[in-house]
Every structure is written in C-alpha cells, then in structure tokens.
Amino acid sequence: MENIGRFRDFVQSFTQFIAHVGHNEERVFADGKAFLSELITHDDWLPEQFANPNPERYQQYLLYCDPMERFSVVSFVWAPGQKTPVHDHTVWGMVGVMRGVEFCEEFGLDPETGRLNDGNTHKLTTGGIDFVSPRIGDIHRVSNALGDRPSVSIHIYGANIGAVRRHIYEQPEGHKKTFISGYSNTVIPNIWDRSSGSVAN
Ligand code: FE
C-alpha cells in the first residue's frame, strides 16, 4: 500500500515553505531542493495510476496544486523512447528523478537571430535533481534514457503548470509555438484520508 502520508506531509511542509519564501527563486531552489529530495529518495508513496506509462506519449499527471496556484506538483512518466518537444516553462521548476534515468538537452535562444543554440546535455539518474527557470536557463528537451523500462520523475513548478501559456520550439530555427500543456489525468490523489497507509517516515 502506498504511503500517501509522505506526500501529504510534503504538501503541508512545502506550502509553509512557499508562504515563507514567496517568489524568491534563489531561496526556493536552495532550500526547496531538500523537500523534493526527500520525496524522490523514498519511493513508497506515488499511487500506481500516476506512474502508468502510456504507449502513445509521455504522461504528465497532476498530483497537487496549491489553492493559490503558487506551486504545483506533477509526475512525468516516460515509456522507453519517449521524449518531450523542445520547450520552456516561464516559471521556476525543480525536476527530480524517482525511477530510472532521464536525458536532458539544454538550449539557449540567440536574441539576434532567434535561433536555438545547443547547450549542455546530461543524464539525470535516480535521486538527481535539475532546476529550470527563465533566469538560469529555461529551454530543454527531456527523454527517457532507458530503452527497456519507464522512467518517472517528480516536478515542482512555481505555478499551476498545466495552465501556463508557454512555448514549444522548432529546431534549429527556434520558431516558437504557444502551448498550454494541461494534464493527463482528470482526478488527483486523495491525500486527506488519514485512516490508512499513514505510517509516515
Ligand atoms: Fe521541462
């Protein structure tokens, strides 16, 4: 049985944290990383239906959205071979890999030509955390680095990310298209039933 109490504890702690640090992105990254690290290194809480791959495309399941939409938490689930388009976020984000391995390709946008420049690439293994934002670098493409099983990552964003107007970039010209991602699910986990599975930590 999933230890949904762990996620409830996270939601309560992170809500207090965001109320305290507000929009101070440097503080969010520096001190907020520990909350995400705790979640992804204790893989006992994510209900199975929010870890299910879809053979058609990668999944973005909403797990929680702050009532004031100051932050949201999603699980990304990639089947082997699946990848995102090149995209931006327009808000801060923290990405933590809970299962498997992800491959990240970063891009810069040349302000003169509007073309995309190749940036760093790296693998993010289980337990690894990445940061994105317009301030530190916001354009990337992410894929499942494993050819034989799904990868699952947990992301926290500084908004209701599925409702944010952001962009997909075509390569290499960098033509951008506005998109609003929405979510793959219509129901979210019930974190408020304290009668079972509540053995936190
Ligand atoms: Fe992304």
Short mmCIF file of N, CA and C and ligand atoms in Angstrom, two decimals, residues 76 84 87-89 95 132 138 140-142 155 157 166, ligand 1:
data_model
loop_
_atom_site.label_atom_id
_atom_site.label_comp_id
_atom_site.label_asym_id
_atom_site.label_seq_id
_atom_site.Cartn_x
_atom_site.Cartn_y
_atom_site.Cartn_z
N PHE A 76 5.95 12.93 -14.08
CA PHE A 76 6.17 12.70 -15.50
C PHE A 76 6.52 11.23 -15.67
N THR A 84 10.04 14.74 -24.73
CA THR A 84 9.24 15.96 -24.88
C THR A 84 9.70 16.68 -26.15
N HIS A 87 11.03 22.74 -25.21
CA HIS A 87 10.00 23.59 -24.60
C HIS A 87 10.59 24.47 -23.50
N ASP A 88 9.83 25.49 -23.11
CA ASP A 88 10.20 26.30 -21.95
C ASP A 88 9.13 26.16 -20.87
N HIS A 89 9.33 26.87 -19.75
CA HIS A 89 8.43 26.74 -18.60
C HIS A 89 7.86 28.09 -18.18
N VAL A 95 13.07 19.45 -10.98
CA VAL A 95 12.80 18.14 -11.56
C VAL A 95 13.63 17.09 -10.82
N VAL A 132 15.11 24.54 -13.54
CA VAL A 132 14.86 25.35 -14.75
C VAL A 132 14.18 26.65 -14.33
N ASP A 138 15.91 28.00 -19.41
CA ASP A 138 14.52 27.55 -19.33
C ASP A 138 14.10 26.66 -20.48
N HIS A 140 14.57 23.30 -22.76
CA HIS A 140 15.21 21.98 -22.82
C HIS A 140 14.31 20.95 -23.49
N ARG A 141 14.91 19.78 -23.71
CA ARG A 141 14.15 18.60 -24.14
C ARG A 141 14.56 17.47 -23.21
N VAL A 142 13.59 16.71 -22.75
CA VAL A 142 13.86 15.63 -21.81
C VAL A 142 13.34 14.34 -22.40
N HIS A 155 8.06 16.63 -10.45
CA HIS A 155 8.41 18.02 -10.74
C HIS A 155 7.59 18.96 -9.86
N TYR A 157 6.65 23.08 -9.78
CA TYR A 157 6.74 24.32 -10.56
C TYR A 157 6.13 25.48 -9.77
N ARG A 166 2.99 28.65 -22.43
CA ARG A 166 4.44 28.61 -22.66
C ARG A 166 4.71 28.20 -24.09
FE FE B 1 10.60 20.74 -18.93
#
